[in-house]
Coordinates of C-alpha atoms in Angstrom, one line a residue:
X1 CA -144.9 31.0 6.2
X2 CA -141.4 32.1 7.0
X3 CA -138.8 29.3 7.5
X4 CA -138.2 28.2 11.1
X5 CA -134.8 28.8 12.6
X6 CA -133.4 25.5 13.9
X7 CA -132.3 25.1 17.5
X8 CA -128.8 24.4 16.3
X9 CA -128.7 27.7 14.4
X10 CA -130.1 29.6 17.4
X11 CA -127.4 28.1 19.6
X12 CA -124.7 28.9 17.0
X13 CA -125.9 32.5 16.9
X14 CA -125.6 32.8 20.7
X15 CA -122.2 31.2 20.9
X16 CA -120.9 33.3 18.0
X17 CA -122.0 36.5 19.8
X18 CA -120.3 35.2 23.0
X19 CA -117.1 34.3 21.1
X20 CA -117.0 37.8 19.5
X21 CA -117.6 39.5 22.9
X22 CA -114.8 37.4 24.5
X23 CA -112.3 37.5 21.6
X24 CA -113.1 40.3 19.1
X25 CA -110.8 38.8 16.5
X26 CA -112.9 35.6 16.6
X27 CA -115.9 37.4 15.0
X28 CA -117.4 35.2 12.4
X29 CA -115.7 32.0 13.6
X30 CA -117.5 28.7 13.5
X31 CA -118.2 27.3 17.0
X32 CA -118.2 23.8 15.4
X33 CA -121.5 22.7 17.0
X34 CA -122.6 19.1 16.8
X35 CA -125.1 16.8 18.5
X36 CA -123.7 15.1 21.5
X37 CA -124.5 12.2 23.9
X38 CA -123.1 14.3 26.8
X39 CA -125.6 17.1 26.3
X40 CA -127.9 18.3 23.6
X41 CA -125.0 19.9 21.7
X42 CA -121.3 20.2 22.0
X43 CA -119.2 23.1 20.6
X44 CA -115.5 22.2 19.8
X45 CA -114.4 25.4 18.0
X46 CA -112.7 27.0 21.0
X47 CA -109.7 24.7 20.9
X48 CA -108.6 26.0 17.5
X49 CA -109.3 29.6 18.4
X50 CA -107.3 29.3 21.6
X51 CA -104.4 27.9 19.7
X52 CA -104.5 30.7 17.2
X53 CA -104.8 33.4 20.0
X54 CA -102.1 31.5 22.1
X55 CA -104.6 31.3 25.0
X56 CA -105.5 28.5 27.4
X57 CA -108.5 26.8 25.8
X58 CA -110.3 26.0 29.1
X59 CA -109.9 29.5 30.4
X60 CA -111.1 30.9 27.1
X61 CA -114.1 28.5 27.2
X62 CA -114.9 29.7 30.7
X63 CA -114.9 33.3 29.6
X64 CA -117.1 32.5 26.6
X65 CA -119.6 30.8 28.9
X66 CA -119.8 33.9 31.1
X67 CA -120.9 35.9 28.0
X68 CA -123.6 33.4 26.8
X69 CA -127.2 34.5 27.3
X70 CA -129.1 31.6 28.9
X71 CA -132.7 31.1 29.8
X72 CA -134.5 31.4 26.5
X73 CA -132.9 28.8 24.2
X74 CA -129.9 27.7 26.1
X75 CA -130.8 26.3 29.5
X76 CA -127.3 25.2 30.6
X77 CA -123.8 25.5 29.3
X78 CA -120.7 24.1 30.8
X79 CA -117.0 23.7 30.0
X80 CA -116.0 20.1 29.5
X81 CA -112.5 18.5 29.0
X82 CA -109.8 20.7 27.5
X83 CA -112.3 23.4 26.4
X84 CA -115.4 21.9 24.9
X85 CA -118.7 23.5 25.6
X86 CA -121.7 21.2 26.5
X87 CA -125.0 22.9 25.7
X88 CA -128.5 21.9 27.0
X89 CA -131.6 23.4 25.4
X90 CA -134.6 24.5 27.4
X91 CA -137.7 22.4 27.2
X92 CA -139.7 25.5 26.3
X93 CA -137.4 26.3 23.3
X94 CA -137.8 22.7 22.0
X95 CA -141.6 22.8 22.2
X96 CA -141.9 26.4 20.8
X97 CA -139.6 25.5 17.9
X98 CA -141.7 22.4 17.1
X99 CA -144.9 24.4 17.4
X100 CA -143.6 26.8 14.7
X101 CA -142.8 23.8 12.4
X102 CA -146.2 22.2 13.2
X103 CA -148.0 25.5 12.1
X104 CA -146.2 25.3 8.7
X105 CA -148.2 22.3 7.6
X106 CA -146.9 22.2 4.0
X107 CA -143.2 22.6 4.6
X108 CA -142.7 21.9 8.4
X109 CA -140.3 24.9 8.5
X110 CA -138.1 23.7 5.7
X111 CA -136.7 26.8 3.8
X112 CA -136.5 27.3 0.1
X113 CA -132.9 27.5 -1.2
X114 CA -131.5 31.0 -1.0
X115 CA -130.1 30.9 -4.5
X116 CA -132.2 28.5 -6.5
X117 CA -131.2 27.8 -10.1
X118 CA -132.3 25.4 -12.8
X119 CA -131.2 21.8 -12.6
X120 CA -131.5 19.3 -15.4
X121 CA -131.7 15.7 -14.1
X122 CA -131.0 12.9 -16.6
X123 CA -132.4 9.7 -15.2
X124 CA -134.5 6.6 -16.0
X125 CA -132.9 5.8 -19.4
X126 CA -134.6 2.7 -20.9
X127 CA -134.0 1.5 -24.4
X128 CA -136.6 1.4 -27.2
X129 CA -137.8 -2.1 -28.1
X130 CA -136.0 -3.7 -25.1
X131 CA -137.3 -5.0 -21.8
X132 CA -136.4 -2.9 -18.7
X133 CA -134.4 -5.0 -16.2
X134 CA -133.2 -4.6 -12.7
X135 CA -130.3 -2.5 -13.9
X136 CA -132.7 0.3 -14.8
X137 CA -134.1 0.4 -11.3
X138 CA -131.5 2.5 -9.5
X139 CA -131.4 5.3 -12.1
X140 CA -135.2 5.7 -12.0
X141 CA -135.5 5.5 -8.2
X142 CA -132.6 7.7 -7.3
X143 CA -133.4 10.2 -10.0
X144 CA -137.0 10.5 -9.0
X145 CA -136.1 11.1 -5.4
X146 CA -133.7 13.9 -6.3
X147 CA -136.3 15.5 -8.5
X148 CA -138.8 15.6 -5.5
X149 CA -136.1 16.8 -3.1
X150 CA -134.7 19.6 -5.3
X151 CA -138.1 20.8 -6.3
X152 CA -139.2 20.9 -2.7
X153 CA -136.2 23.1 -1.8
X154 CA -137.0 25.6 -4.5
X155 CA -134.9 24.5 -7.4
X156 CA -136.4 24.7 -10.9
X157 CA -136.0 21.1 -12.1
X158 CA -136.1 19.9 -15.7
X159 CA -136.4 16.1 -16.1
X160 CA -134.8 14.4 -19.0
X161 CA -135.1 10.7 -19.9
X162 CA -132.3 10.0 -22.4
X163 CA -133.8 6.9 -23.9
X164 CA -131.8 4.7 -26.3
X165 CA -133.9 5.3 -29.4
X166 CA -131.2 5.5 -32.2
X167 CA -128.6 3.3 -33.7
X168 CA -127.8 0.6 -36.3
X169 CA -130.1 -2.0 -34.7
X170 CA -133.1 -0.1 -35.9
X171 CA -132.3 -0.8 -39.5
X172 CA -133.1 -4.5 -39.0
X173 CA -136.4 -3.7 -37.1
X174 CA -137.6 -1.1 -39.5
X175 CA -137.0 -3.3 -42.6
X176 CA -138.8 -6.2 -41.0
X177 CA -141.8 -4.1 -40.0
X178 CA -141.9 -2.7 -43.6
X179 CA -142.1 -6.2 -45.0
X180 CA -144.6 -7.3 -42.3
X181 CA -146.6 -4.1 -41.9
X182 CA -149.3 -5.3 -39.5
X183 CA -147.0 -6.7 -36.8
X184 CA -147.6 -3.7 -34.5
X185 CA -151.2 -3.1 -35.5
X186 CA -153.5 -3.1 -32.5
X187 CA -156.7 -5.0 -32.8
X188 CA -158.1 -2.9 -30.0
X189 CA -157.5 0.8 -29.4
X190 CA -155.4 0.3 -26.4
X191 CA -152.8 -2.4 -25.3
X192 CA -151.3 -2.9 -22.0
X193 CA -147.6 -2.4 -21.3
X194 CA -147.1 -6.2 -21.1
X195 CA -148.8 -6.6 -24.5
X196 CA -146.7 -3.8 -26.0
X197 CA -143.5 -5.5 -24.8
X198 CA -144.6 -8.8 -26.0
X199 CA -145.3 -7.3 -29.5
X200 CA -141.8 -5.8 -29.5
X201 CA -140.1 -8.9 -28.3
X202 CA -141.8 -11.1 -30.8
X203 CA -141.0 -8.7 -33.7
X204 CA -137.3 -8.4 -32.5
X205 CA -136.8 -12.2 -32.4
X206 CA -138.4 -12.7 -35.9
X207 CA -136.3 -9.8 -37.3
X208 CA -133.1 -11.2 -35.8
X209 CA -133.8 -14.7 -37.1
X210 CA -134.3 -13.4 -40.6
X211 CA -131.3 -11.1 -40.4
X212 CA -129.0 -14.0 -39.4
X213 CA -130.4 -16.3 -42.1
X214 CA -131.0 -14.1 -45.1
X215 CA -128.1 -12.2 -46.6
X216 CA -130.4 -10.2 -48.9
X217 CA -132.6 -9.1 -45.9
X218 CA -129.4 -8.2 -44.1
X219 CA -128.3 -6.0 -47.0
X220 CA -131.8 -4.3 -47.1
X221 CA -131.7 -3.8 -43.3
X222 CA -128.3 -2.0 -43.5
X223 CA -129.6 0.3 -46.2
X224 CA -132.4 1.3 -43.9
X225 CA -129.8 2.5 -41.3
X226 CA -128.5 4.9 -43.9
X227 CA -132.1 6.0 -44.7
X228 CA -132.8 6.5 -41.0
X229 CA -129.7 8.6 -40.5
X230 CA -130.5 10.6 -43.6
X231 CA -134.0 11.4 -42.3
X232 CA -136.0 9.6 -44.9
X233 CA -139.7 10.4 -43.9
X234 CA -141.1 6.8 -44.5
X235 CA -138.2 5.3 -42.5
X236 CA -138.7 7.8 -39.7
X237 CA -142.4 7.0 -39.6
X238 CA -141.7 3.3 -39.2
X239 CA -139.1 4.0 -36.5
X240 CA -141.6 6.1 -34.6
X241 CA -143.9 3.1 -34.3
X242 CA -141.2 1.3 -32.3
X243 CA -140.8 4.4 -30.1
X244 CA -144.5 4.7 -29.5
X245 CA -145.0 1.0 -28.7
X246 CA -142.0 1.2 -26.3
X247 CA -143.5 4.2 -24.5
X248 CA -146.7 2.2 -23.8
X249 CA -144.4 -0.3 -22.1
X250 CA -142.2 2.3 -20.3
X251 CA -145.2 4.2 -18.9
X252 CA -146.7 0.9 -17.5
X253 CA -143.4 0.1 -15.7
X254 CA -143.1 3.6 -14.3
X255 CA -146.7 3.5 -13.2
X256 CA -145.9 0.3 -11.2
X257 CA -143.0 2.2 -9.6
X258 CA -145.5 4.9 -8.6
X259 CA -143.5 7.4 -10.6
X260 CA -144.6 10.2 -12.9
X261 CA -142.8 10.1 -16.3
X262 CA -144.1 12.8 -18.7
X263 CA -143.9 12.4 -22.5
X264 CA -142.4 15.9 -22.9
X265 CA -139.5 14.9 -20.7
X266 CA -138.5 12.0 -22.9
X267 CA -135.7 13.3 -25.2
X268 CA -133.8 10.4 -26.4
X269 CA -130.6 10.1 -28.4
X270 CA -132.5 11.0 -31.6
X271 CA -133.4 14.4 -30.0
X272 CA -129.9 15.7 -30.6
X273 CA -129.3 14.4 -34.2
X274 CA -129.5 17.9 -35.7
X275 CA -126.8 19.2 -33.3
X276 CA -124.1 16.5 -33.9
X277 CA -122.4 18.0 -36.9
X278 CA -122.2 21.4 -35.3
X279 CA -120.9 20.0 -32.0
X280 CA -118.1 18.3 -33.9
X281 CA -117.3 21.5 -35.9
X282 CA -117.2 23.6 -32.7
X283 CA -114.8 21.2 -31.0
X284 CA -112.5 20.9 -34.0
X285 CA -112.4 24.6 -34.8
X286 CA -111.6 25.4 -31.1
X287 CA -108.8 22.8 -31.1
X288 CA -110.5 20.9 -28.2
X289 CA -110.8 17.9 -30.6
X290 CA -108.3 16.8 -33.2
X291 CA -108.3 14.3 -36.1
X292 CA -106.5 11.0 -35.4
X293 CA -106.5 8.3 -37.9
X294 CA -109.6 9.9 -39.5
X295 CA -111.5 10.0 -36.2
X296 CA -112.3 13.2 -34.3
X297 CA -110.8 12.7 -30.8
X298 CA -110.2 14.5 -27.5
X299 CA -107.1 13.4 -25.6
X300 CA -106.4 13.5 -21.9
X301 CA -103.1 13.2 -20.1
X302 CA -104.5 11.2 -17.2
X303 CA -106.4 8.6 -19.3
X304 CA -104.2 5.9 -20.7
X305 CA -104.7 2.3 -21.8
X306 CA -102.9 -0.8 -20.6
X307 CA -100.2 -0.1 -23.2
X308 CA -99.5 3.3 -21.7
X309 CA -100.9 5.1 -24.7
X310 CA -103.6 7.8 -24.4
X311 CA -107.2 6.6 -24.7
X312 CA -109.2 9.3 -26.5
X313 CA -112.8 10.3 -26.3
X314 CA -114.0 9.5 -29.8
X315 CA -116.6 12.2 -30.9
X316 CA -116.8 11.2 -34.5
X317 CA -115.7 7.8 -36.0
X318 CA -113.4 7.6 -39.0
X319 CA -116.3 6.5 -41.1
X320 CA -118.2 9.7 -40.3
X321 CA -120.6 8.1 -37.8
X322 CA -121.3 9.6 -34.4
X323 CA -120.8 7.8 -31.0
X324 CA -122.3 8.4 -27.6
X325 CA -119.8 11.2 -26.9
X326 CA -121.2 13.4 -29.7
X327 CA -124.8 12.8 -28.4
X328 CA -123.8 13.5 -24.8
X329 CA -121.9 16.7 -25.7
X330 CA -124.8 17.9 -27.8
X331 CA -127.1 17.3 -24.9
X332 CA -124.9 19.4 -22.7
X333 CA -125.0 22.2 -25.3
X334 CA -128.8 22.0 -25.4
X335 CA -129.2 22.0 -21.6
X336 CA -126.8 24.8 -21.0
X337 CA -127.7 27.2 -23.9
X338 CA -131.3 26.4 -24.6
X339 CA -132.7 25.3 -21.2
X340 CA -130.3 27.7 -19.4
X341 CA -129.4 25.1 -16.7
X342 CA -127.0 26.0 -13.9
X343 CA -126.6 22.4 -12.9
X344 CA -126.6 19.1 -14.8
X345 CA -127.1 15.8 -12.9
X346 CA -126.6 12.5 -14.6
X347 CA -127.9 9.5 -12.6
X348 CA -125.9 6.9 -14.4
X349 CA -124.2 3.6 -13.5
X350 CA -120.7 4.0 -11.9
X351 CA -119.3 1.8 -14.6
X352 CA -119.7 4.8 -17.0
X353 CA -117.7 7.1 -14.8
X354 CA -114.7 7.4 -17.1
X355 CA -116.9 8.2 -20.1
X356 CA -118.6 11.0 -18.2
X357 CA -115.4 12.3 -16.7
X358 CA -114.1 12.7 -20.3
X359 CA -117.3 14.2 -21.6
X360 CA -117.5 16.8 -18.8
X361 CA -113.8 17.7 -19.2
X362 CA -114.3 18.2 -23.0
X363 CA -117.3 20.4 -22.3
X364 CA -115.2 22.5 -19.8
X365 CA -112.4 22.9 -22.4
X366 CA -115.0 24.0 -24.9
X367 CA -116.4 26.6 -22.4
X368 CA -119.8 25.0 -22.2
X369 CA -119.3 24.1 -18.5
X370 CA -117.7 26.6 -16.2
X371 CA -117.9 28.1 -12.7
X372 CA -121.6 29.1 -13.3
X373 CA -122.7 25.8 -14.9
X374 CA -121.6 22.5 -13.4
X375 CA -122.2 18.9 -14.3
X376 CA -122.2 16.0 -11.8
X377 CA -122.5 12.3 -12.3
X378 CA -124.7 10.8 -9.5
X379 CA -123.1 7.4 -10.0
X380 CA -124.7 4.3 -8.6
X381 CA -123.5 0.8 -7.9
X382 CA -124.8 -2.6 -8.9
X383 CA -127.9 -4.4 -7.6
X384 CA -126.6 -7.7 -6.2
X385 CA -128.4 -11.0 -5.3
X386 CA -128.2 -12.6 -1.8
X387 CA -125.0 -14.3 -3.0
X388 CA -123.3 -10.9 -3.5
X389 CA -123.1 -11.4 -7.2
X390 CA -124.9 -9.3 -9.9
X391 CA -128.7 -10.0 -9.6
X392 CA -129.6 -12.7 -12.2
X393 CA -132.3 -15.3 -12.7
X394 CA -131.5 -19.0 -12.0
X395 CA -130.9 -19.3 -15.7
X396 CA -128.3 -16.6 -15.5
X397 CA -130.4 -14.0 -17.3
X398 CA -130.9 -10.4 -16.2
X399 CA -134.0 -10.1 -14.0
X400 CA -137.0 -8.3 -15.6
X401 CA -137.9 -5.2 -13.7
X402 CA -141.7 -5.9 -13.9
X403 CA -141.2 -9.5 -12.5
X404 CA -139.2 -8.1 -9.6
X405 CA -141.8 -5.4 -8.8
X406 CA -144.7 -7.9 -9.0
X407 CA -143.0 -10.2 -6.6
X408 CA -142.3 -7.4 -4.2
X409 CA -145.9 -6.4 -4.2
X410 CA -147.0 -10.0 -3.8
X411 CA -144.8 -10.5 -0.8
X412 CA -145.9 -7.1 0.7
X413 CA -149.6 -7.9 0.2
X414 CA -149.2 -11.1 2.1
X415 CA -147.6 -9.1 5.0
X416 CA -150.4 -6.6 4.9
X417 CA -153.1 -9.3 4.8
X418 CA -151.8 -10.9 8.0
X419 CA -152.7 -7.7 10.0
X420 CA -155.7 -6.7 7.9
X421 CA -158.4 -7.9 10.2
X422 CA -156.8 -6.4 13.3
X423 CA -156.8 -2.9 11.7
X424 CA -160.0 -3.2 9.7
X425 CA -158.7 -3.2 6.2
X426 CA -161.1 -3.9 3.3
X427 CA -159.9 -6.1 0.4
X428 CA -159.4 -3.0 -1.9
X429 CA -157.3 -1.4 0.9
X430 CA -155.3 -4.6 1.3
X431 CA -154.5 -4.5 -2.4
X432 CA -153.7 -0.8 -2.5
X433 CA -151.5 -0.9 0.7
X434 CA -149.8 -4.1 -0.6
X435 CA -148.7 -2.1 -3.6
X436 CA -147.6 0.9 -1.6
X437 CA -145.6 -1.3 0.8
X438 CA -144.1 -3.5 -1.9
X439 CA -142.9 -0.6 -4.1
X440 CA -141.9 1.4 -1.1
X441 CA -139.8 -1.5 0.1
X442 CA -137.9 -1.7 -3.2
X443 CA -137.4 2.0 -3.4
X444 CA -136.3 2.4 0.2
X445 CA -133.8 -0.5 0.0
X446 CA -132.2 1.3 -2.9
X447 CA -132.3 4.8 -1.4
X448 CA -131.2 3.8 2.1
X449 CA -127.8 2.7 0.6
X450 CA -125.3 5.3 -0.5
X451 CA -125.8 5.5 -4.3
X452 CA -122.3 4.6 -5.2
X453 CA -122.3 1.4 -3.3
X454 CA -123.6 -1.9 -4.5
X455 CA -126.5 -3.4 -2.5
X456 CA -128.0 -6.8 -2.0
X457 CA -131.6 -7.3 -3.2
X458 CA -133.3 -9.3 -0.4
X459 CA -137.1 -9.2 -0.6
X460 CA -137.5 -11.1 2.7
X461 CA -135.6 -8.3 4.5
X462 CA -137.2 -5.5 2.5
X463 CA -140.8 -6.3 3.6
X464 CA -139.8 -7.0 7.2
X465 CA -141.5 -4.9 9.9
X466 CA -138.2 -4.9 11.8
X467 CA -135.0 -3.2 11.0
X468 CA -134.1 -0.4 8.6
X469 CA -137.0 -0.9 6.1
X470 CA -139.7 1.2 4.6
X471 CA -142.3 -1.0 6.2
X472 CA -140.9 -0.1 9.6
X473 CA -141.3 3.6 8.8
X474 CA -144.8 3.1 7.2
X475 CA -145.9 1.1 10.2
X476 CA -144.7 3.9 12.5
X477 CA -146.8 6.4 10.5
X478 CA -149.9 4.2 10.6
X479 CA -149.5 3.6 14.3
X480 CA -149.6 7.3 14.9
X481 CA -152.7 7.6 12.8
X482 CA -154.3 4.9 14.9
X483 CA -153.5 6.9 18.1
X484 CA -154.9 10.1 16.6
X485 CA -158.1 8.3 15.8
X486 CA -158.4 6.8 19.3
X487 CA -157.9 10.3 20.8
X488 CA -161.3 11.2 19.5
X489 CA -162.1 14.9 20.3
X490 CA -158.8 15.4 22.1
X491 CA -156.7 17.4 19.7
X492 CA -152.9 17.8 19.5
X493 CA -151.7 21.0 21.1
X494 CA -148.3 22.4 22.1
X495 CA -147.7 23.3 25.8
X496 CA -144.3 25.0 26.1
X497 CA -144.7 25.3 29.9
X498 CA -144.4 21.5 30.3
X499 CA -141.3 19.8 31.4
X500 CA -140.3 17.1 28.8
X501 CA -139.3 13.6 29.6
X502 CA -135.9 12.4 28.1
X503 CA -137.6 10.5 25.3
X504 CA -139.7 13.5 24.4
X505 CA -136.6 15.7 24.3
X506 CA -134.8 13.2 22.1
X507 CA -137.7 13.0 19.7
X508 CA -138.1 16.8 19.7
X509 CA -134.5 17.5 19.0
X510 CA -134.4 15.0 16.1
X511 CA -137.6 16.5 14.6
X512 CA -135.8 19.9 14.7
X513 CA -133.1 18.5 12.4
X514 CA -135.5 17.7 9.5
X515 CA -135.0 21.0 7.7
X516 CA -131.2 20.9 8.0
X517 CA -131.2 17.3 6.7
X518 CA -133.3 18.0 3.7
X519 CA -131.1 21.0 2.8
X520 CA -127.9 19.0 3.1
X521 CA -129.4 16.1 1.0
X522 CA -130.4 18.6 -1.7
X523 CA -126.9 20.2 -1.7
X524 CA -124.9 17.0 -1.8
X525 CA -127.3 14.8 -3.9
X526 CA -127.3 12.2 -1.2
X527 CA -130.9 10.8 -0.6
X528 CA -129.6 8.0 1.6
X529 CA -129.0 10.6 4.3
X530 CA -132.7 11.5 4.3
X531 CA -133.6 7.7 4.6
X532 CA -131.2 7.5 7.5
X533 CA -132.8 10.5 9.2
X534 CA -136.3 9.0 8.8
X535 CA -135.2 5.6 10.2
X536 CA -133.6 7.4 13.2
X537 CA -136.9 9.3 13.7
X538 CA -138.9 6.1 13.7
X539 CA -136.4 4.6 16.2
X540 CA -136.8 7.7 18.5
X541 CA -140.6 7.2 18.2
X542 CA -140.3 3.6 19.3
X543 CA -138.4 4.6 22.4
X544 CA -140.9 7.4 23.1
X545 CA -143.8 4.9 22.9
X546 CA -142.0 2.6 25.4
X547 CA -141.4 5.4 27.9
X548 CA -144.2 7.9 27.4
X549 CA -147.8 6.7 27.2
X550 CA -149.8 9.1 25.0
X551 CA -153.4 8.4 25.9
X552 CA -153.0 7.2 29.4
X553 CA -155.9 8.3 31.7
X554 CA -153.3 9.0 34.4
X555 CA -151.9 11.9 32.3
X556 CA -153.2 15.4 32.8
X557 CA -155.0 16.8 29.7
X558 CA -152.2 19.1 28.8
X559 CA -149.7 16.2 28.8
X560 CA -152.0 14.2 26.5
X561 CA -152.4 17.1 24.1
X562 CA -148.6 17.8 24.1
X563 CA -147.8 14.2 23.4
X564 CA -150.4 14.0 20.6
X565 CA -148.7 17.1 19.2
X566 CA -145.3 15.4 19.3
X567 CA -146.5 12.3 17.6
X568 CA -148.6 14.2 15.0
X569 CA -145.6 16.3 14.0
X570 CA -143.6 13.0 13.8
X571 CA -146.2 11.6 11.5
X572 CA -146.2 14.7 9.3
X573 CA -142.4 14.6 9.1
X574 CA -142.4 10.9 8.2
X575 CA -145.1 11.5 5.6
X576 CA -143.3 14.4 4.0
X577 CA -139.8 12.8 4.2
X578 CA -141.1 9.5 2.6
X579 CA -142.9 11.5 -0.1
X580 CA -139.6 13.2 -1.0
X581 CA -138.2 9.7 -1.5
X582 CA -141.2 8.8 -3.6
X583 CA -142.7 6.4 -1.0
X584 CA -146.4 6.4 0.2
X585 CA -147.4 6.2 3.8
X586 CA -150.8 4.4 4.3
X587 CA -153.0 5.6 7.2
X588 CA -153.8 2.0 8.2
X589 CA -151.3 -0.9 8.2

């Protein structure tokens, strides 16, 4: 179906025509329309136009009003204050607009982007042979939401999980496994993620203990690093066992997070090894990087250390080894020239902002990034405990991600179970909904906060039915499904001829903003604005319930049908909006 023109766009078009008719030189000017508590919309653009034309703004506003066509979309328009325009939409226009969105069941009138491109999103970056902790949560959740949102708006999205699968630490692990070859053998054909992590943890501790105690083993382990970097087949095969075992664990954690992570999207640090030497050569030959004390460096005028001396981006160390910069720059080359990306998004901790600022600037100087290909770090803040300090266990250790997710699901299941008998949930439904509510609570708490800000992890608040939580939104959706079931054979239907109550108008006008919100979120990479929209939608729904009874026997049939139509469209919007954030909406709760 064709996208639905929003009411705000319809009003803007009519105001723009009236402005042009009143003041020809104002053709194409923005009327600066916004939602208002004084009317449905307020236009503030006339003040600036009047100043430019040296006209009285209130008189100009009065002339514009005289040229506005009313009756179809605009019901009333009046001049307010020094020259603002207060605009009220007709009830018919609201209902007809919503009916068009309702008919577009898959997209609810949300358009595809006019100029879609290819975006590579780098997110969810765990490390091989290491436990995922709470610090990995935000990259995964924010990145997955942006994948869903961009794909929905028509962008071609390539997912990349830049896992830490390379480095000197693997020499120790590979050598230990070579000397204890059955440590990662599986007695059964399949192991769980928990078992895989237990195997890796046990092997790492044993290898570390031997490495610290035995100088000969330490020497052998260091030689294996050289073998690994040289591409020795046997060493690579042993290294691959660690990667494969880690993936079993990774996939189990992402499954808990209700997230799809595909094997072909995992391209770790090792994936760019063959490009590192050429990346350095290209940077050095072009003069972007220079040798300094034997290392290949890129310098920046605005990046200085405490001593006032420039702090370089080291692409190649003086001993010939490569650092993160070489890998990240090689990844940019791959994504730009092989994948043909037009946008690169890195969902990475804000504490790495300086590194990425220097990497992106280096890539720009090399000509790999330009006006046609842009890179953006979607930086995120730290997960804090209730005390406002970085989230740790009582022993001061970093919280394991699986422990946190299991606790969230446990808390949520208890909340679901309290209401289970009332809504007729079976035990399997309680378990399933507990998972959806618990994981949704964790995701929403993260996504409802601006990514760059730190946020407090408070499970008690997250699984609350009150306040800005995913449970509140999920409950709103489930409540609508209950009403639709109770309606029986009475079906939702739009009746544009009906006069709308204030709560119906407010709900309808907010529903109309869904498409604009999704487009803005996709353009600015700000999923928290979609979360805010959905919370406001659920709040409007609560007011609507209080003021407008849906299935009351006192209502004429057309009023019942129209209100069922309004709540059903609200449910569809909640369902789609939450899905774009990676959160499920159970039909019973």
